Amino acid sequence: MGLGNPGPDYEGTRHNVGFRVVEELAARRSLRFSKQVCRALVAEAPGLLLAEPLTYMNRSGHAVRCLVDHRDLASDDLLVVYDEIHLPLGRLRLRPKGSPAGHRGLESILEALQTDEVARLRLGVGAEAMPRGEELPEFVLSPFGAEERPVAEEMIRRAADACEAWLEGGVEAAMQKHNG
């Protein structure tokens, strides 16, 4: 599940790196987000469902819960990919479970699923770059600066690699290979 906000106003923003990662995974497998299920755009192949909830970030749980029910998935079948302001730009952090740590999209998912046992891949979008006096919502809804873009693009590729490692060997193996 890649998290973000739908629509052209949010394309390329820090808040939409989760969408970018699942789009990279789809491109690697020549898949397209060609249908809508449970208020989410989905791309699928045997044994793989990539989803971008269209419910906006803070209500991602509605779409995820519906997909879990509709596809009869367990919480350990999920990997949620999203932006993390508390990590430096370019840093990845994969965890098997835990609290939402203030991320409202993940909070919505954990509340909807009634568990914190959901693997997550956090992508650092770096508060260190936030201009003095700018509010957090404006910062995460802004695009990466020209000097940040190459780092962000590389992070998205590495995050897609981490997702593939999770698919192949599970969360612990992916953590050992990709955290840091």
PDB file of C-alpha atoms in Angstrom:
ATOM      1  CA  MET A   1       0.000   0.000   0.000  1.00  0.00           C
ATOM      2  CA  GLY A   2       1.594   3.230  -1.108  1.00  0.00           C
ATOM      3  CA  LEU A   3       0.236   6.266   0.713  1.00  0.00           C
ATOM      4  CA  GLY A   4      -0.311   9.702  -0.737  1.00  0.00           C
ATOM      5  CA  ASN A   5      -2.981  12.116  -1.890  1.00  0.00           C
ATOM      6  CA  PRO A   6      -4.775  11.714  -5.224  1.00  0.00           C
ATOM      7  CA  GLY A   7      -4.838  14.304  -7.964  1.00  0.00           C
ATOM      8  CA  PRO A   8      -2.441  16.490  -9.920  1.00  0.00           C
ATOM      9  CA  ASP A   9      -2.082  19.074  -7.132  1.00  0.00           C
ATOM     10  CA  TYR A  10      -0.160  16.510  -5.047  1.00  0.00           C
ATOM     11  CA  GLU A  11       2.008  14.868  -7.719  1.00  0.00           C
ATOM     12  CA  GLY A  12       5.688  15.154  -6.919  1.00  0.00           C
ATOM     13  CA  THR A  13       5.168  16.224  -3.316  1.00  0.00           C
ATOM     14  CA  ARG A  14       6.976  14.802  -0.316  1.00  0.00           C
ATOM     15  CA  HIS A  15       3.689  13.380   0.965  1.00  0.00           C
ATOM     16  CA  ASN A  16       3.275  11.251  -2.177  1.00  0.00           C
ATOM     17  CA  VAL A  17       6.510   9.238  -2.110  1.00  0.00           C
ATOM     18  CA  GLY A  18       4.487   6.158  -1.098  1.00  0.00           C
ATOM     19  CA  PHE A  19       2.542   6.409  -4.361  1.00  0.00           C
ATOM     20  CA  ARG A  20       5.816   6.837  -6.253  1.00  0.00           C
ATOM     21  CA  VAL A  21       7.253   3.625  -4.785  1.00  0.00           C
ATOM     22  CA  VAL A  22       4.285   1.442  -5.775  1.00  0.00           C
ATOM     23  CA  GLU A  23       4.315   3.095  -9.213  1.00  0.00           C
ATOM     24  CA  GLU A  24       7.995   2.111  -9.529  1.00  0.00           C
ATOM     25  CA  LEU A  25       7.123  -1.467  -8.548  1.00  0.00           C
ATOM     26  CA  ALA A  26       4.323  -1.533 -11.122  1.00  0.00           C
ATOM     27  CA  ALA A  27       6.646  -0.207 -13.835  1.00  0.00           C
ATOM     28  CA  ARG A  28       9.256  -2.871 -13.042  1.00  0.00           C
ATOM     29  CA  ARG A  29       6.609  -5.549 -13.641  1.00  0.00           C
ATOM     30  CA  SER A  30       4.902  -3.813 -16.587  1.00  0.00           C
ATOM     31  CA  LEU A  31       1.711  -3.454 -14.536  1.00  0.00           C
ATOM     32  CA  ARG A  32      -0.756  -0.602 -14.786  1.00  0.00           C
ATOM     33  CA  PHE A  33      -3.035   0.967 -12.221  1.00  0.00           C
ATOM     34  CA  SER A  34      -5.996   0.237 -14.452  1.00  0.00           C
ATOM     35  CA  LYS A  35      -8.893  -0.287 -12.082  1.00  0.00           C
ATOM     36  CA  GLN A  36     -10.395   1.051  -8.919  1.00  0.00           C
ATOM     37  CA  VAL A  37     -11.314  -1.269  -6.042  1.00  0.00           C
ATOM     38  CA  CYS A  38     -12.386  -0.143  -2.569  1.00  0.00           C
ATOM     39  CA  ARG A  39     -11.629   3.518  -3.307  1.00  0.00           C
ATOM     40  CA  ALA A  40      -8.070   2.647  -4.318  1.00  0.00           C
ATOM     41  CA  LEU A  41      -6.275   2.415  -7.644  1.00  0.00           C
ATOM     42  CA  VAL A  42      -4.852  -1.076  -7.968  1.00  0.00           C
ATOM     43  CA  ALA A  43      -2.356  -2.893 -10.146  1.00  0.00           C
ATOM     44  CA  GLU A  44      -2.099  -6.635  -9.750  1.00  0.00           C
ATOM     45  CA  ALA A  45      -0.299  -9.765 -10.777  1.00  0.00           C
ATOM     46  CA  PRO A  46      -0.514 -13.278  -9.306  1.00  0.00           C
ATOM     47  CA  GLY A  47       0.429 -12.995  -5.626  1.00  0.00           C
ATOM     48  CA  LEU A  48       0.808  -9.191  -5.752  1.00  0.00           C
ATOM     49  CA  LEU A  49      -1.603  -6.338  -5.176  1.00  0.00           C
ATOM     50  CA  LEU A  50      -0.268  -2.784  -5.394  1.00  0.00           C
ATOM     51  CA  ALA A  51      -2.637  -0.095  -4.174  1.00  0.00           C
ATOM     52  CA  GLU A  52      -2.882   3.684  -3.951  1.00  0.00           C
ATOM     53  CA  PRO A  53      -5.781   4.688  -1.672  1.00  0.00           C
ATOM     54  CA  LEU A  54      -7.816   7.540  -3.164  1.00  0.00           C
ATOM     55  CA  THR A  55      -9.249   8.517   0.213  1.00  0.00           C
ATOM     56  CA  TYR A  56      -6.529  11.100   0.912  1.00  0.00           C
ATOM     57  CA  MET A  57      -3.729  10.384   3.331  1.00  0.00           C
ATOM     58  CA  ASN A  58      -5.542  10.859   6.633  1.00  0.00           C
ATOM     59  CA  ARG A  59      -8.352   8.465   5.678  1.00  0.00           C
ATOM     60  CA  SER A  60      -6.212   5.723   4.105  1.00  0.00           C
ATOM     61  CA  GLY A  61      -7.598   3.191   6.603  1.00  0.00           C
ATOM     62  CA  HIS A  62     -10.998   3.147   4.900  1.00  0.00           C
ATOM     63  CA  ALA A  63      -9.567   1.897   1.587  1.00  0.00           C
ATOM     64  CA  VAL A  64      -7.054  -0.451   3.219  1.00  0.00           C
ATOM     65  CA  ARG A  65      -9.707  -2.061   5.439  1.00  0.00           C
ATOM     66  CA  CYS A  66     -11.960  -2.597   2.448  1.00  0.00           C
ATOM     67  CA  LEU A  67      -9.111  -4.160   0.415  1.00  0.00           C
ATOM     68  CA  VAL A  68      -8.160  -6.430   3.325  1.00  0.00           C
ATOM     69  CA  ASP A  69     -11.755  -7.611   3.632  1.00  0.00           C
ATOM     70  CA  HIS A  70     -12.379  -7.815  -0.113  1.00  0.00           C
ATOM     71  CA  ARG A  71      -9.209  -9.825  -0.812  1.00  0.00           C
ATOM     72  CA  ASP A  72      -9.250 -11.799   2.469  1.00  0.00           C
ATOM     73  CA  LEU A  73      -5.789 -10.559   3.477  1.00  0.00           C
ATOM     74  CA  ALA A  74      -4.121 -10.825   6.870  1.00  0.00           C
ATOM     75  CA  SER A  75      -2.331  -7.852   8.397  1.00  0.00           C
ATOM     76  CA  ASP A  76       1.017  -9.595   7.814  1.00  0.00           C
ATOM     77  CA  ASP A  77       0.211  -9.626   4.079  1.00  0.00           C
ATOM     78  CA  LEU A  78       0.537  -5.829   4.066  1.00  0.00           C
ATOM     79  CA  LEU A  79       3.445  -3.456   3.649  1.00  0.00           C
ATOM     80  CA  VAL A  80       2.540   0.221   3.986  1.00  0.00           C
ATOM     81  CA  VAL A  81       4.921   2.671   2.297  1.00  0.00           C
ATOM     82  CA  TYR A  82       4.829   6.347   3.273  1.00  0.00           C
ATOM     83  CA  ASP A  83       6.741   9.560   3.893  1.00  0.00           C
ATOM     84  CA  GLU A  84       8.460  10.195   7.226  1.00  0.00           C
ATOM     85  CA  ILE A  85       9.343  13.716   8.274  1.00  0.00           C
ATOM     86  CA  HIS A  86      11.490  12.508  11.188  1.00  0.00           C
ATOM     87  CA  LEU A  87      13.987  10.731   8.915  1.00  0.00           C
ATOM     88  CA  PRO A  88      16.619  12.582   6.905  1.00  0.00           C
ATOM     89  CA  LEU A  89      15.997  12.841   3.178  1.00  0.00           C
ATOM     90  CA  GLY A  90      16.928   9.577   1.506  1.00  0.00           C
ATOM     91  CA  ARG A  91      16.883   7.373   4.622  1.00  0.00           C
ATOM     92  CA  LEU A  92      14.714   4.239   4.674  1.00  0.00           C
ATOM     93  CA  ARG A  93      13.354   2.525   7.763  1.00  0.00           C
ATOM     94  CA  LEU A  94      11.501  -0.766   7.578  1.00  0.00           C
ATOM     95  CA  ARG A  95       9.696  -2.092  10.656  1.00  0.00           C
ATOM     96  CA  PRO A  96       7.429  -5.098  11.262  1.00  0.00           C
ATOM     97  CA  LYS A  97       5.020  -3.257  13.590  1.00  0.00           C
ATOM     98  CA  GLY A  98       4.684  -0.359  16.002  1.00  0.00           C
ATOM     99  CA  SER A  99       2.916   2.891  16.650  1.00  0.00           C
ATOM    100  CA  PRO A 100       2.097   5.404  13.928  1.00  0.00           C
ATOM    101  CA  ALA A 101       4.526   7.919  15.520  1.00  0.00           C
ATOM    102  CA  GLY A 102       2.289  10.815  14.563  1.00  0.00           C
ATOM    103  CA  HIS A 103       1.740   9.838  10.911  1.00  0.00           C
ATOM    104  CA  ARG A 104      -1.972  10.276  10.379  1.00  0.00           C
ATOM    105  CA  GLY A 105      -2.186   8.026   7.309  1.00  0.00           C
ATOM    106  CA  LEU A 106      -0.660   5.091   9.158  1.00  0.00           C
ATOM    107  CA  GLU A 107      -2.742   5.937  12.221  1.00  0.00           C
ATOM    108  CA  SER A 108      -5.889   5.656  10.082  1.00  0.00           C
ATOM    109  CA  ILE A 109      -4.790   2.231   8.806  1.00  0.00           C
ATOM    110  CA  LEU A 110      -3.883   0.845  12.221  1.00  0.00           C
ATOM    111  CA  GLU A 111      -7.172   2.098  13.647  1.00  0.00           C
ATOM    112  CA  ALA A 112      -9.187   0.586  10.780  1.00  0.00           C
ATOM    113  CA  LEU A 113      -7.400  -2.768  11.094  1.00  0.00           C
ATOM    114  CA  GLN A 114      -7.405  -2.633  14.912  1.00  0.00           C
ATOM    115  CA  THR A 115      -3.759  -3.729  15.102  1.00  0.00           C
ATOM    116  CA  ASP A 116      -0.300  -2.216  15.091  1.00  0.00           C
ATOM    117  CA  GLU A 117       1.115  -5.447  13.597  1.00  0.00           C
ATOM    118  CA  VAL A 118       1.461  -4.037  10.088  1.00  0.00           C
ATOM    119  CA  ALA A 119       4.836  -3.839   8.348  1.00  0.00           C
ATOM    120  CA  ARG A 120       5.784  -0.375   7.219  1.00  0.00           C
ATOM    121  CA  LEU A 121       8.475   1.228   5.114  1.00  0.00           C
ATOM    122  CA  ARG A 122       9.117   4.843   6.028  1.00  0.00           C
ATOM    123  CA  LEU A 123      10.836   7.119   3.517  1.00  0.00           C
ATOM    124  CA  GLY A 124      12.746  10.081   4.876  1.00  0.00           C
ATOM    125  CA  VAL A 125      11.603  13.399   3.459  1.00  0.00           C
ATOM    126  CA  GLY A 126      13.740  15.414   5.857  1.00  0.00           C
ATOM    127  CA  ALA A 127      12.552  18.081   8.240  1.00  0.00           C
ATOM    128  CA  GLU A 128      16.091  19.483   8.050  1.00  0.00           C
ATOM    129  CA  ALA A 129      15.108  21.043   4.705  1.00  0.00           C
ATOM    130  CA  MET A 130      11.960  22.715   6.079  1.00  0.00           C
ATOM    131  CA  PRO A 131      12.303  26.493   5.790  1.00  0.00           C
ATOM    132  CA  ARG A 132      12.204  28.351   9.072  1.00  0.00           C
ATOM    133  CA  GLY A 133       8.668  29.417   9.886  1.00  0.00           C
ATOM    134  CA  GLU A 134       7.003  27.028   7.432  1.00  0.00           C
ATOM    135  CA  GLU A 135       4.298  24.788   8.851  1.00  0.00           C
ATOM    136  CA  LEU A 136       4.603  20.999   8.539  1.00  0.00           C
ATOM    137  CA  PRO A 137       1.499  20.521   6.322  1.00  0.00           C
ATOM    138  CA  GLU A 138       2.777  23.036   3.780  1.00  0.00           C
ATOM    139  CA  PHE A 139       6.209  21.412   3.811  1.00  0.00           C
ATOM    140  CA  VAL A 140       5.054  17.833   3.190  1.00  0.00           C
ATOM    141  CA  LEU A 141       2.644  19.038   0.497  1.00  0.00           C
ATOM    142  CA  SER A 142       5.465  20.825  -1.341  1.00  0.00           C
ATOM    143  CA  PRO A 143       7.639  19.334  -4.070  1.00  0.00           C
ATOM    144  CA  PHE A 144      11.264  18.428  -3.540  1.00  0.00           C
ATOM    145  CA  GLY A 145      13.725  21.187  -4.389  1.00  0.00           C
ATOM    146  CA  ALA A 146      15.979  20.840  -7.441  1.00  0.00           C
ATOM    147  CA  GLU A 147      18.951  19.783  -5.299  1.00  0.00           C
ATOM    148  CA  GLU A 148      16.810  17.250  -3.395  1.00  0.00           C
ATOM    149  CA  ARG A 149      15.219  15.577  -6.424  1.00  0.00           C
ATOM    150  CA  PRO A 150      18.120  13.232  -7.281  1.00  0.00           C
ATOM    151  CA  VAL A 151      18.277  12.030  -3.656  1.00  0.00           C
ATOM    152  CA  ALA A 152      14.501  11.535  -3.578  1.00  0.00           C
ATOM    153  CA  GLU A 153      14.509   9.598  -6.873  1.00  0.00           C
ATOM    154  CA  GLU A 154      17.291   7.314  -5.635  1.00  0.00           C
ATOM    155  CA  MET A 155      15.395   6.780  -2.357  1.00  0.00           C
ATOM    156  CA  ILE A 156      12.290   5.758  -4.326  1.00  0.00           C
ATOM    157  CA  ARG A 157      14.301   3.190  -6.307  1.00  0.00           C
ATOM    158  CA  ARG A 158      15.893   1.798  -3.122  1.00  0.00           C
ATOM    159  CA  ALA A 159      12.473   1.685  -1.448  1.00  0.00           C
ATOM    160  CA  ALA A 160      11.127  -0.354  -4.378  1.00  0.00           C
ATOM    161  CA  ASP A 161      14.123  -2.684  -3.926  1.00  0.00           C
ATOM    162  CA  ALA A 162      13.216  -2.988  -0.226  1.00  0.00           C
ATOM    163  CA  CYS A 163       9.620  -3.844  -1.142  1.00  0.00           C
ATOM    164  CA  GLU A 164      10.855  -6.558  -3.488  1.00  0.00           C
ATOM    165  CA  ALA A 165      13.086  -7.936  -0.715  1.00  0.00           C
ATOM    166  CA  TRP A 166      10.035  -7.964   1.591  1.00  0.00           C
ATOM    167  CA  LEU A 167       8.041  -9.867  -1.053  1.00  0.00           C
ATOM    168  CA  GLU A 168      10.820 -12.417  -1.506  1.00  0.00           C
ATOM    169  CA  GLY A 169      12.034 -12.981   2.044  1.00  0.00           C
ATOM    170  CA  GLY A 170       9.781 -11.225   4.531  1.00  0.00           C
ATOM    171  CA  VAL A 171      10.230  -8.242   6.758  1.00  0.00           C
ATOM    172  CA  GLU A 172      13.266  -9.395   8.778  1.00  0.00           C
ATOM    173  CA  ALA A 173      15.349 -10.186   5.687  1.00  0.00           C
ATOM    174  CA  ALA A 174      14.346  -6.910   4.045  1.00  0.00           C
ATOM    175  CA  MET A 175      15.210  -4.983   7.233  1.00  0.00           C
ATOM    176  CA  GLN A 176      18.704  -6.467   7.375  1.00  0.00           C
ATOM    177  CA  LYS A 177      19.369  -5.543   3.783  1.00  0.00           C
ATOM    178  CA  HIS A 178      17.720  -2.123   3.478  1.00  0.00           C
ATOM    179  CA  ASN A 179      17.489  -0.277   6.796  1.00  0.00           C
ATOM    180  CA  GLY A 180      19.903   2.610   7.202  1.00  0.00           C
TER     181      GLY A 180
END
